[in-house]
Backbone as a chain_set.jsonl record, in Angstrom:
{"seq": "MSRHLDENNGEPAGDGLQDGIDARRAQWAKELPHLDTRGMAILGRARWITLAARPKIEAIFVSYGLDTGEADVLFTLLRSGPPYRLRPTELYKSMMISSGGVTNRIVKLVKAGLVRQVASDGDGRSLPVELTEEGRARAREAFEADMAVETLMLESLTWDEQAQLAALLRKLALSLGSSPVME", "coords": {"N": [[0.833, -1.2, 0.0], [0.357, 2.272, -0.618], [1.769, 5.152, 0.971], [0.507, 8.013, 2.688], [0.214, 11.588, 3.184], [-0.225, 12.912, 6.41], [-3.242, 14.451, 7.532], [-2.893, 16.691, 9.107], [-0.157, 17.569, 9.544], [1.57, 16.956, 7.44], [3.169, 14.734, 7.711], [3.875, 11.221, 7.132], [1.008, 9.139, 7.401], [-0.069, 6.806, 9.882], [-1.702, 4.681, 9.107], [-1.192, 3.739, 6.585], [-2.778, 3.829, 4.307], [-3.978, 5.026, 1.136], [-5.815, 7.169, -0.964], [-7.575, 8.475, -3.87], [-7.935, 11.165, -3.261], [-5.768, 11.738, -1.606], [-3.745, 11.508, -3.514], [-4.372, 13.662, -5.221], [-4.035, 15.784, -3.432], [-1.312, 15.559, -2.94], [-0.314, 16.232, -5.446], [-1.171, 18.91, -5.57], [0.309, 19.897, -3.442], [2.864, 19.895, -4.472], [2.585, 21.66, -6.627], [1.428, 24.008, -5.521], [2.726, 24.641, -2.849], [2.258, 26.196, -0.57], [-0.423, 26.139, -0.096], [-3.25, 25.271, 1.814], [-4.809, 22.268, 1.875], [-6.608, 20.861, 3.409], [-9.371, 21.063, 3.468], [-10.139, 19.816, 1.108], [-9.409, 17.25, 1.791], [-11.394, 16.504, 3.545], [-13.997, 17.527, 2.661], [-13.848, 16.868, -0.035], [-13.667, 14.081, 0.115], [-16.135, 13.589, 1.34], [-17.867, 14.336, -0.697], [-17.119, 12.475, -2.684], [-17.82, 10.077, -1.393], [-20.603, 10.401, -1.199], [-21.258, 10.437, -3.948], [-20.435, 7.853, -4.634], [-22.052, 6.239, -3.023], [-24.651, 6.902, -3.692], [-25.773, 5.692, -6.176], [-26.214, 3.015, -5.343], [-28.051, 3.306, -3.286], [-30.144, 4.607, -4.628], [-30.83, 2.558, -6.358], [-32.094, 0.787, -4.659], [-34.429, 2.247, -4.074], [-35.586, 2.351, -6.649], [-36.122, -0.346, -6.995], [-38.362, -0.554, -5.48], [-40.156, 0.863, -6.903], [-39.856, 3.639, -6.785], [-38.584, 7.023, -6.953], [-35.822, 8.992, -5.734], [-36.851, 11.395, -4.602], [-39.573, 10.787, -4.233], [-39.356, 8.68, -2.437], [-38.305, 10.101, -0.292], [-40.501, 11.714, 0.485], [-42.332, 9.696, 1.272], [-40.857, 8.467, 3.359], [-40.609, 10.596, 5.132], [-43.268, 11.038, 5.88], [-43.773, 8.535, 7.071], [-41.958, 8.483, 9.252], [-43.082, 10.442, 10.762], [-44.967, 9.301, 12.304], [-48.076, 7.732, 13.525], [-50.94, 9.618, 12.694], [-49.56, 9.294, 10.285], [-49.532, 11.592, 8.693], [-49.17, 14.747, 7.214], [-49.166, 18.284, 6.597], [-48.624, 19.808, 3.394], [-46.864, 22.001, 3.715], [-45.544, 21.354, 6.117], [-44.26, 19.08, 5.246], [-42.475, 20.071, 3.204], [-40.846, 21.762, 4.706], [-39.668, 19.967, 6.481], [-38.304, 18.376, 4.715], [-36.636, 20.093, 3.425], [-36.972, 21.232, 0.832], [-38.432, 22.915, -2.033], [-41.803, 24.229, -2.005], [-43.124, 23.75, -4.393], [-41.703, 21.557, -5.357], [-42.461, 19.598, -3.52], [-45.211, 19.492, -4.042], [-45.291, 18.448, -6.688], [-44.232, 15.886, -6.222], [-46.136, 14.841, -4.478], [-48.391, 14.704, -6.152], [-47.596, 12.689, -7.97], [-47.322, 10.542, -6.189], [-49.916, 10.292, -5.204], [-51.24, 9.461, -7.531], [-50.026, 6.998, -7.765], [-51.175, 5.672, -5.692], [-50.057, 5.665, -3.164], [-50.115, 7.713, -1.334], [-52.643, 9.894, 0.03], [-54.697, 12.797, -0.195], [-56.332, 14.431, 2.37], [-59.418, 15.755, 3.507], [-59.727, 18.55, 5.669], [-60.448, 20.5, 8.595], [-60.345, 24.001, 8.331], [-57.748, 25.515, 6.497], [-58.33, 25.167, 3.191], [-56.613, 25.209, 1.074], [-54.386, 23.81, 1.619], [-54.295, 20.803, 1.827], [-53.953, 18.107, 4.057], [-51.552, 15.456, 3.702], [-51.483, 11.989, 3.615], [-50.149, 8.735, 4.312], [-51.204, 5.885, 2.498], [-52.37, 2.536, 3.227], [-50.908, 0.829, 1.555], [-48.862, 2.608, 0.906], [-47.634, 2.994, 3.431], [-46.655, 0.388, 3.905], [-44.909, 0.054, 1.704], [-43.127, 2.187, 2.124], [-41.999, 1.488, 4.61], [-40.75, -1.005, 3.998], [-38.968, -0.21, 1.935], [-37.392, 1.667, 3.294], [-36.218, 0.085, 5.287], [-34.722, -1.64, 3.655], [-33.0, 0.226, 2.487], [-31.577, 1.145, 4.761], [-30.278, -1.231, 5.422], [-28.517, -1.548, 3.257], [-26.975, 0.789, 3.568], [-25.823, 0.243, 6.049], [-24.17, -1.914, 5.366], [-22.372, -0.523, 3.759], [-20.854, 0.756, 5.626], [-19.309, -1.117, 6.872], [-16.498, -1.285, 6.964], [-15.692, 0.294, 8.999], [-15.317, 0.414, 12.528], [-17.736, 0.138, 15.233], [-17.196, 2.16, 17.102], [-15.641, 3.905, 15.518], [-17.571, 4.616, 13.625], [-19.388, 6.008, 15.259], [-17.758, 8.107, 16.128], [-17.138, 9.355, 13.672], [-19.735, 10.093, 12.855], [-20.357, 11.942, 14.88], [-18.416, 13.926, 14.42], [-19.083, 14.733, 11.81], [-21.659, 15.705, 12.287], [-21.045, 17.893, 13.923], [-19.579, 19.482, 12.099], [-21.563, 19.883, 10.108], [-23.489, 21.338, 11.564], [-21.967, 23.604, 12.159], [-21.802, 24.732, 9.679], [-24.335, 25.439, 9.251], [-26.018, 23.788, 7.879], [-27.269, 21.506, 8.632], [-30.138, 19.478, 8.798], [-32.867, 20.524, 10.728], [-35.111, 19.324, 13.033], [-38.455, 20.188, 13.565]], "CA": [[0.0, 0.0, 0.0], [1.065, 3.548, -0.639], [1.635, 5.965, 2.178], [0.024, 9.358, 2.367], [0.537, 12.607, 4.16], [-1.204, 13.123, 7.471], [-4.089, 15.604, 7.246], [-2.556, 17.829, 9.94], [1.191, 18.119, 9.547], [2.379, 16.55, 6.309], [3.931, 13.52, 8.001], [3.165, 10.009, 6.708], [0.014, 8.645, 8.357], [0.239, 5.479, 10.382], [-2.558, 3.614, 8.6], [-0.64, 3.235, 5.329], [-3.777, 3.849, 3.241], [-3.998, 6.199, 0.266], [-6.89, 7.175, -1.952], [-7.418, 9.487, -4.909], [-7.844, 12.493, -2.651], [-4.373, 11.89, -1.199], [-2.955, 11.739, -4.724], [-4.632, 15.036, -5.654], [-3.41, 16.694, -2.468], [0.135, 15.498, -3.167], [-0.06, 17.032, -6.642], [-1.308, 20.319, -5.212], [1.424, 20.25, -2.552], [4.012, 20.19, -5.346], [2.291, 22.829, -7.462], [1.172, 25.161, -4.654], [3.084, 24.11, -1.524], [1.76, 27.056, 0.502], [-1.879, 26.035, -0.023], [-3.828, 24.316, 2.762], [-5.822, 21.46, 1.179], [-7.361, 20.017, 4.348], [-10.783, 21.07, 3.068], [-10.281, 18.761, 0.108], [-9.289, 15.964, 2.483], [-12.667, 16.196, 4.2], [-15.147, 17.776, 1.798], [-13.668, 16.074, -1.248], [-14.045, 12.703, 0.44], [-17.587, 13.563, 1.578], [-18.496, 14.365, -2.025], [-16.866, 11.191, -3.336], [-18.628, 9.064, -0.702], [-21.985, 10.61, -1.633], [-21.374, 9.995, -5.336], [-20.277, 6.395, -4.685], [-23.163, 5.593, -2.326], [-25.936, 7.28, -4.269], [-26.376, 4.702, -7.085], [-26.67, 1.835, -4.6], [-29.254, 3.704, -2.551], [-31.201, 4.857, -5.607], [-31.259, 1.253, -6.892], [-33.07, 0.272, -3.687], [-35.692, 2.956, -4.292], [-36.13, 1.898, -7.93], [-36.671, -1.696, -6.815], [-39.672, -0.366, -4.847], [-40.95, 1.705, -7.787], [-39.772, 5.014, -6.313], [-37.348, 7.77, -7.155], [-35.318, 9.501, -4.456], [-37.772, 12.393, -4.069], [-40.783, 10.109, -3.76], [-38.979, 7.955, -1.217], [-38.145, 11.1, 0.76], [-41.839, 12.065, 0.967], [-42.883, 8.547, 2.004], [-40.104, 8.275, 4.606], [-40.942, 11.707, 6.026], [-44.593, 10.738, 6.428], [-43.674, 7.367, 7.939], [-41.271, 8.807, 10.508], [-43.911, 11.365, 11.544], [-45.784, 8.478, 13.195], [-49.515, 7.748, 13.281], [-51.627, 8.944, 11.587], [-48.734, 9.362, 9.068], [-50.18, 12.677, 7.953], [-48.581, 16.082, 7.365], [-49.545, 19.268, 5.591], [-47.522, 20.02, 2.45], [-45.895, 22.932, 4.298], [-44.732, 20.592, 7.069], [-43.413, 18.194, 4.445], [-41.353, 20.733, 2.541], [-39.915, 22.251, 5.729], [-38.952, 18.813, 7.016], [-37.462, 17.815, 3.663], [-35.776, 21.162, 2.947], [-37.128, 21.463, -0.606], [-39.447, 23.93, -2.315], [-43.192, 23.761, -1.94], [-43.441, 23.211, -5.709], [-41.117, 20.22, -5.432], [-43.325, 18.698, -2.741], [-46.479, 19.342, -4.767], [-45.087, 17.508, -7.801], [-44.05, 14.542, -5.659], [-47.433, 14.406, -3.938], [-49.246, 14.348, -7.288], [-47.145, 11.382, -8.458], [-47.6, 9.52, -5.174], [-51.368, 10.098, -5.175], [-51.548, 8.639, -8.708], [-49.518, 5.641, -7.509], [-51.945, 5.09, -4.601], [-49.219, 5.538, -1.971], [-50.579, 8.745, -0.399], [-53.907, 10.539, -0.334], [-54.917, 14.07, 0.468], [-57.56, 14.302, 3.143], [-60.079, 16.999, 3.885], [-59.533, 18.919, 7.07], [-61.018, 21.789, 8.977], [-59.364, 25.071, 8.179], [-57.229, 25.957, 5.209], [-58.59, 24.238, 2.106], [-55.549, 25.253, 0.075], [-53.272, 22.98, 2.046], [-54.855, 19.556, 2.325], [-52.953, 17.19, 4.596], [-51.188, 14.284, 2.908], [-51.224, 10.856, 4.501], [-49.808, 7.464, 3.684], [-52.203, 4.824, 2.416], [-51.797, 1.29, 3.76], [-49.856, 0.405, 0.621], [-47.761, 3.562, 1.065], [-46.93, 2.667, 4.684], [-45.917, -0.863, 3.714], [-43.801, 0.279, 0.769], [-42.153, 3.07, 2.785], [-41.306, 0.705, 5.64], [-39.881, -1.985, 3.346], [-37.9, 0.495, 1.218], [-36.471, 2.272, 4.258], [-35.439, -1.003, 5.895], [-33.74, -2.087, 2.656], [-32.025, 1.312, 2.375], [-30.707, 1.129, 5.934], [-29.44, -2.431, 5.335], [-27.437, -1.246, 2.307], [-26.097, 1.784, 4.179], [-25.055, -0.446, 7.087], [-23.111, -2.651, 4.671], [-21.382, 0.441, 3.279], [-20.043, 1.209, 6.76], [-18.664, -2.263, 7.507], [-15.049, -1.134, 7.137], [-15.475, 1.079, 10.217], [-15.826, -0.176, 13.768], [-18.849, 0.898, 15.83], [-16.629, 3.38, 17.688], [-15.277, 4.796, 14.422], [-18.815, 5.143, 13.065], [-19.918, 7.003, 16.201], [-16.862, 9.262, 16.088], [-17.347, 10.025, 12.388], [-21.064, 10.722, 12.894], [-20.281, 13.11, 15.758], [-17.634, 14.958, 13.747], [-19.873, 15.247, 10.686], [-22.74, 16.52, 12.87], [-20.423, 19.15, 14.356], [-19.278, 20.252, 10.894], [-22.829, 20.283, 9.486], [-24.084, 22.4, 12.378], [-21.162, 24.825, 12.015], [-22.085, 25.295, 8.361], [-25.739, 25.809, 9.215], [-26.674, 23.018, 6.847], [-27.846, 20.27, 9.147], [-31.589, 19.588, 8.948], [-33.343, 20.669, 12.103], [-36.497, 18.868, 13.184], [-39.285, 21.137, 14.313]], "C": [[0.869, 1.251, 0.0], [0.873, 4.246, 0.698], [1.119, 7.333, 1.766], [0.408, 10.318, 3.462], [-0.592, 12.757, 5.153], [-1.957, 14.417, 7.196], [-3.621, 16.856, 8.0], [-1.178, 18.418, 9.679], [2.09, 17.649, 8.412], [3.241, 15.326, 6.542], [3.166, 12.305, 7.502], [2.213, 9.524, 7.795], [0.343, 7.211, 8.727], [-0.581, 4.359, 9.768], [-2.077, 3.041, 7.27], [-1.606, 3.244, 4.158], [-3.671, 5.125, 2.425], [-5.159, 6.059, -0.707], [-6.632, 8.282, -2.964], [-7.315, 10.898, -4.376], [-6.412, 12.751, -2.201], [-3.488, 12.202, -2.404], [-3.146, 13.176, -5.225], [-3.959, 16.04, -4.721], [-1.899, 16.711, -2.646], [0.509, 16.317, -4.404], [-0.146, 18.522, -6.328], [-0.17, 20.771, -4.309], [2.684, 20.571, -3.355], [3.801, 21.489, -6.119], [2.136, 24.103, -6.641], [1.459, 24.765, -3.204], [2.574, 24.941, -0.346], [0.267, 26.858, 0.788], [-2.331, 24.937, 0.937], [-4.96, 23.564, 2.06], [-6.583, 20.526, 2.127], [-8.848, 19.976, 4.014], [-11.06, 19.983, 2.043], [-10.238, 17.386, 0.771], [-10.614, 15.539, 3.105], [-13.844, 16.345, 3.23], [-15.05, 17.019, 0.477], [-14.051, 14.625, -1.023], [-15.549, 12.598, 0.675], [-18.33, 13.545, 0.247], [-18.323, 13.02, -2.723], [-17.724, 10.097, -2.713], [-20.088, 9.181, -1.142], [-22.184, 10.099, -3.055], [-21.269, 8.477, -5.463], [-21.479, 5.679, -4.078], [-24.496, 5.784, -3.038], [-26.528, 6.231, -5.217], [-26.898, 3.457, -6.368], [-27.971, 2.129, -3.858], [-30.415, 3.92, -3.524], [-31.712, 3.554, -6.222], [-32.269, 0.598, -5.954], [-34.425, 0.923, -3.951], [-36.365, 2.483, -5.577], [-36.752, 0.512, -7.789], [-38.034, -1.664, -6.121], [-40.556, 0.572, -5.666], [-40.939, 3.171, -7.416], [-38.526, 5.693, -6.846], [-36.962, 8.355, -5.795], [-36.287, 10.49, -3.816], [-39.048, 11.781, -3.52], [-40.499, 9.345, -2.47], [-38.864, 8.925, -0.046], [-39.497, 11.507, 1.345], [-42.412, 10.918, 1.804], [-42.181, 8.357, 3.351], [-40.425, 9.375, 5.618], [-42.305, 11.475, 6.664], [-44.529, 9.567, 7.402], [-43.039, 7.716, 9.282], [-42.058, 9.797, 11.361], [-44.816, 10.611, 12.514], [-47.268, 8.598, 12.88], [-50.075, 9.145, 13.514], [-50.871, 9.021, 10.257], [-49.27, 10.429, 8.118], [-49.47, 13.989, 8.273], [-49.169, 17.003, 6.302], [-48.359, 19.432, 4.632], [-46.446, 20.968, 2.983], [-44.979, 22.224, 5.284], [-43.778, 19.652, 6.332], [-42.225, 18.946, 3.877], [-40.373, 21.33, 3.546], [-39.063, 21.109, 6.278], [-37.955, 18.256, 6.005], [-36.49, 18.84, 3.085], [-35.783, 21.273, 1.421], [-38.222, 22.491, -0.805], [-40.848, 23.344, -2.217], [-43.619, 23.177, -3.281], [-42.896, 21.801, -5.892], [-41.949, 19.202, -4.677], [-44.619, 18.444, -3.484], [-46.349, 18.332, -5.896], [-44.947, 16.068, -7.309], [-45.368, 13.988, -5.13], [-48.347, 13.941, -5.069], [-48.874, 12.957, -7.8], [-47.493, 10.269, -7.472], [-49.094, 9.26, -5.017], [-51.77, 9.192, -6.333], [-51.109, 7.188, -8.505], [-50.273, 4.948, -6.374], [-51.166, 4.93, -3.307], [-49.527, 6.587, -0.915], [-51.949, 9.224, -0.872], [-53.962, 11.872, 0.394], [-56.28, 14.004, 1.12], [-58.107, 15.672, 3.499], [-59.824, 17.271, 5.36], [-60.233, 20.237, 7.33], [-59.941, 22.845, 8.757], [-59.012, 25.333, 6.736], [-57.422, 24.902, 4.12], [-57.51, 24.221, 1.048], [-54.421, 24.281, 0.403], [-53.787, 21.695, 2.676], [-53.754, 18.652, 2.865], [-52.758, 15.972, 3.686], [-50.911, 13.159, 3.889], [-50.905, 9.606, 3.692], [-51.039, 6.576, 3.613], [-51.584, 3.583, 3.054], [-50.673, 0.794, 2.865], [-48.635, 1.312, 0.745], [-46.955, 3.294, 2.321], [-46.077, 1.425, 4.508], [-44.707, -0.644, 2.808], [-42.729, 1.155, 1.402], [-41.339, 2.287, 3.809], [-40.307, -0.262, 5.002], [-38.701, -1.301, 2.648], [-36.898, 1.1, 2.188], [-35.618, 1.207, 4.93], [-34.376, -1.514, 4.936], [-32.634, -1.044, 2.488], [-31.052, 1.277, 3.553], [-29.792, -0.103, 5.942], [-28.264, -2.189, 4.398], [-26.462, -0.243, 2.912], [-25.257, 1.175, 5.294], [-23.907, -1.23, 6.471], [-22.005, -1.724, 4.187], [-20.417, 0.866, 4.389], [-19.248, 0.091, 7.43], [-17.169, -2.102, 7.743], [-14.699, -0.317, 8.38], [-16.028, 0.328, 11.42], [-17.001, 0.669, 14.261], [-18.329, 2.217, 16.397], [-16.234, 4.382, 16.605], [-16.518, 5.409, 13.78], [-19.39, 6.237, 13.958], [-19.072, 8.276, 16.171], [-17.065, 10.056, 14.794], [-18.694, 10.746, 12.371], [-21.034, 11.993, 13.74], [-19.515, 14.25, 15.085], [-18.396, 15.567, 12.569], [-21.032, 16.111, 11.177], [-22.199, 17.887, 13.264], [-20.135, 20.046, 13.155], [-20.563, 20.758, 10.24], [-23.478, 21.426, 10.266], [-23.305, 23.704, 12.245], [-21.402, 25.508, 10.68], [-23.534, 25.74, 8.229], [-26.537, 24.982, 8.231], [-27.306, 21.727, 7.341], [-29.348, 20.443, 9.313], [-31.981, 19.643, 10.418], [-34.801, 20.225, 12.142], [-37.253, 19.897, 14.006], [-40.206, 20.394, 15.241]], "O": [[1.969, 1.268, 0.551], [-0.063, 3.961, 1.446], [1.285, 7.751, 0.62], [0.868, 9.917, 4.531], [-1.768, 12.732, 4.789], [-1.378, 15.376, 6.685], [-3.922, 17.971, 7.575], [-1.035, 19.638, 9.601], [3.288, 17.934, 8.435], [3.979, 14.919, 5.645], [1.937, 12.336, 7.446], [2.569, 9.5, 8.973], [0.97, 6.491, 7.949], [-0.204, 3.193, 9.887], [-2.515, 1.962, 6.872], [-1.277, 2.708, 3.099], [-3.318, 6.18, 2.952], [-5.445, 4.971, -1.206], [-5.596, 8.947, -2.92], [-6.665, 11.744, -4.991], [-5.891, 13.85, -2.388], [-2.596, 13.048, -2.329], [-2.177, 13.83, -5.61], [-3.384, 17.029, -5.175], [-1.271, 17.762, -2.516], [1.526, 17.011, -4.41], [0.698, 19.304, -6.764], [0.272, 21.917, -4.403], [3.478, 21.424, -2.957], [4.711, 22.307, -6.249], [2.651, 25.156, -7.018], [0.53, 24.575, -2.419], [2.472, 24.427, 0.768], [-0.247, 27.351, 1.793], [-1.845, 23.808, 0.873], [-5.965, 24.171, 1.691], [-7.137, 19.516, 1.692], [-9.51, 18.965, 4.25], [-12.089, 19.31, 2.101], [-10.948, 16.469, 0.358], [-10.917, 14.348, 3.181], [-14.596, 15.395, 3.009], [-16.064, 16.579, -0.064], [-14.691, 14.009, -1.875], [-16.174, 11.623, 0.255], [-19.31, 12.819, 0.088], [-19.276, 12.486, -3.289], [-18.296, 9.277, -3.43], [-20.734, 8.172, -1.424], [-23.163, 9.408, -3.338], [-21.937, 7.878, -6.306], [-21.882, 4.623, -4.567], [-25.365, 4.914, -2.985], [-27.706, 5.902, -5.072], [-27.927, 2.907, -6.76], [-28.875, 1.296, -3.813], [-31.533, 3.47, -3.274], [-32.889, 3.45, -6.568], [-33.195, -0.073, -6.409], [-35.444, 0.238, -4.041], [-37.572, 2.242, -5.596], [-37.787, 0.228, -8.391], [-38.777, -2.644, -6.172], [-41.592, 1.026, -5.18], [-41.901, 3.886, -7.696], [-37.532, 5.035, -7.155], [-37.704, 8.219, -4.822], [-36.521, 10.428, -2.609], [-39.548, 12.196, -2.475], [-41.298, 9.363, -1.534], [-39.278, 8.606, 1.068], [-39.631, 11.632, 2.562], [-42.916, 11.136, 2.906], [-42.835, 8.114, 4.366], [-40.505, 9.116, 6.819], [-42.475, 11.695, 7.864], [-45.168, 9.606, 8.453], [-43.527, 7.294, 10.33], [-41.753, 9.982, 12.539], [-45.37, 11.205, 13.439], [-47.681, 9.44, 12.083], [-49.687, 9.793, 14.486], [-51.477, 8.833, 9.202], [-49.437, 10.202, 6.919], [-49.204, 14.304, 9.433], [-49.611, 16.552, 5.245], [-47.212, 19.216, 5.026], [-45.258, 20.764, 2.734], [-43.771, 22.463, 5.292], [-42.636, 19.459, 6.746], [-41.085, 18.515, 4.045], [-39.177, 21.396, 3.264], [-37.867, 21.279, 6.511], [-36.904, 17.733, 6.374], [-35.599, 18.471, 2.32], [-34.729, 21.393, 0.796], [-38.873, 22.897, 0.158], [-41.049, 22.135, -2.329], [-44.388, 22.216, -3.319], [-43.543, 20.952, -6.505], [-42.126, 18.073, -5.135], [-45.082, 17.305, -3.553], [-47.2, 17.455, -6.048], [-45.486, 15.143, -7.918], [-45.676, 12.811, -5.312], [-49.0, 12.904, -4.957], [-49.758, 12.133, -8.039], [-47.908, 9.182, -7.874], [-49.499, 8.134, -4.728], [-52.55, 8.258, -6.148], [-51.745, 6.263, -9.012], [-50.044, 3.767, -6.114], [-51.56, 4.149, -2.441], [-49.239, 6.385, 0.265], [-52.353, 8.991, -2.011], [-53.358, 12.05, 1.451], [-57.258, 13.578, 0.508], [-57.36, 16.616, 3.756], [-59.722, 16.357, 6.179], [-60.563, 20.984, 6.409], [-58.757, 22.589, 8.98], [-59.88, 25.366, 5.863], [-56.756, 23.867, 4.128], [-57.481, 23.321, 0.208], [-53.594, 23.971, -0.455], [-53.727, 21.515, 3.892], [-52.734, 18.451, 2.204], [-53.68, 15.531, 3.0], [-50.196, 13.343, 4.874], [-51.336, 9.45, 2.55], [-51.826, 6.52, 4.557], [-50.398, 3.583, 3.384], [-49.615, 0.388, 3.348], [-47.501, 0.836, 0.696], [-45.725, 3.356, 2.293], [-44.914, 1.402, 4.911], [-43.608, -1.105, 3.115], [-41.539, 0.889, 1.233], [-40.116, 2.416, 3.859], [-39.15, -0.328, 5.42], [-37.565, -1.761, 2.758], [-35.692, 1.056, 1.945], [-34.418, 1.405, 5.123], [-33.25, -1.792, 5.349], [-31.462, -1.398, 2.361], [-29.84, 1.368, 3.361], [-28.658, -0.027, 6.414], [-27.137, -2.579, 4.704], [-25.249, -0.406, 2.783], [-24.098, 1.55, 5.467], [-22.792, -1.215, 6.994], [-20.831, -2.094, 4.202], [-19.294, 1.287, 4.113], [-18.587, 0.322, 8.442], [-16.625, -2.733, 8.649], [-13.533, -0.247, 8.767], [-17.076, -0.313, 11.338], [-17.233, 1.774, 13.77], [-18.941, 3.266, 16.199], [-16.467, 5.581, 16.759], [-16.517, 6.589, 13.43], [-19.83, 7.276, 13.466], [-19.605, 9.385, 16.188], [-17.153, 11.284, 14.822], [-18.779, 11.888, 11.919], [-21.619, 13.007, 13.359], [-19.923, 15.408, 15.173], [-18.355, 16.779, 12.359], [-21.355, 17.127, 10.563], [-22.814, 18.914, 12.977], [-20.42, 21.243, 13.194], [-20.648, 21.926, 9.859], [-23.965, 22.383, 9.665], [-23.896, 24.784, 12.22], [-21.228, 26.72, 10.558], [-23.92, 26.342, 7.227], [-27.606, 25.401, 7.788], [-27.822, 20.942, 6.545], [-29.799, 21.429, 9.897], [-31.47, 18.881, 11.239], [-35.623, 20.707, 11.363], [-36.753, 20.407, 15.009], [-40.988, 21.014, 15.961]]}, "num_chains": 1, "name": "protein.A"}
């Protein structure tokens, strides 16, 4: 295995592992030795991990007849608990997407019989959306399959390493103001 430079001080790391990010950082260190590329070491890897994981996760959704956006709506409704019903405004705030994006997803899911809009007292412009029985079953099965695949993706890390990484990523996400906040 190749050796790489430690993220902090330029010394060889003890793990002996090297990836493409290390190679890019080494190239930049030669070209622009004064430049701090620690951001690439973290954010570049986060981007690569997302790009590598995404097709496997999306394949799970496709196997359940869903795209990522539809799965997001179903999972949001499912995790809200009984009666598995939210107003479109609550959905888009929880999912951090536009109201138009939620509307389009709801229309597709209604046509598929996975959600329904129910009459309620009050604002008729914003009918609550709830999972149908089929929608609950499909959401539960798809989410369980998704979590099984994501667990497999993390097998190279110990439980302690996973907890440490999760804590560090949470800290970074919160510092950037980009971590979803549950209301």
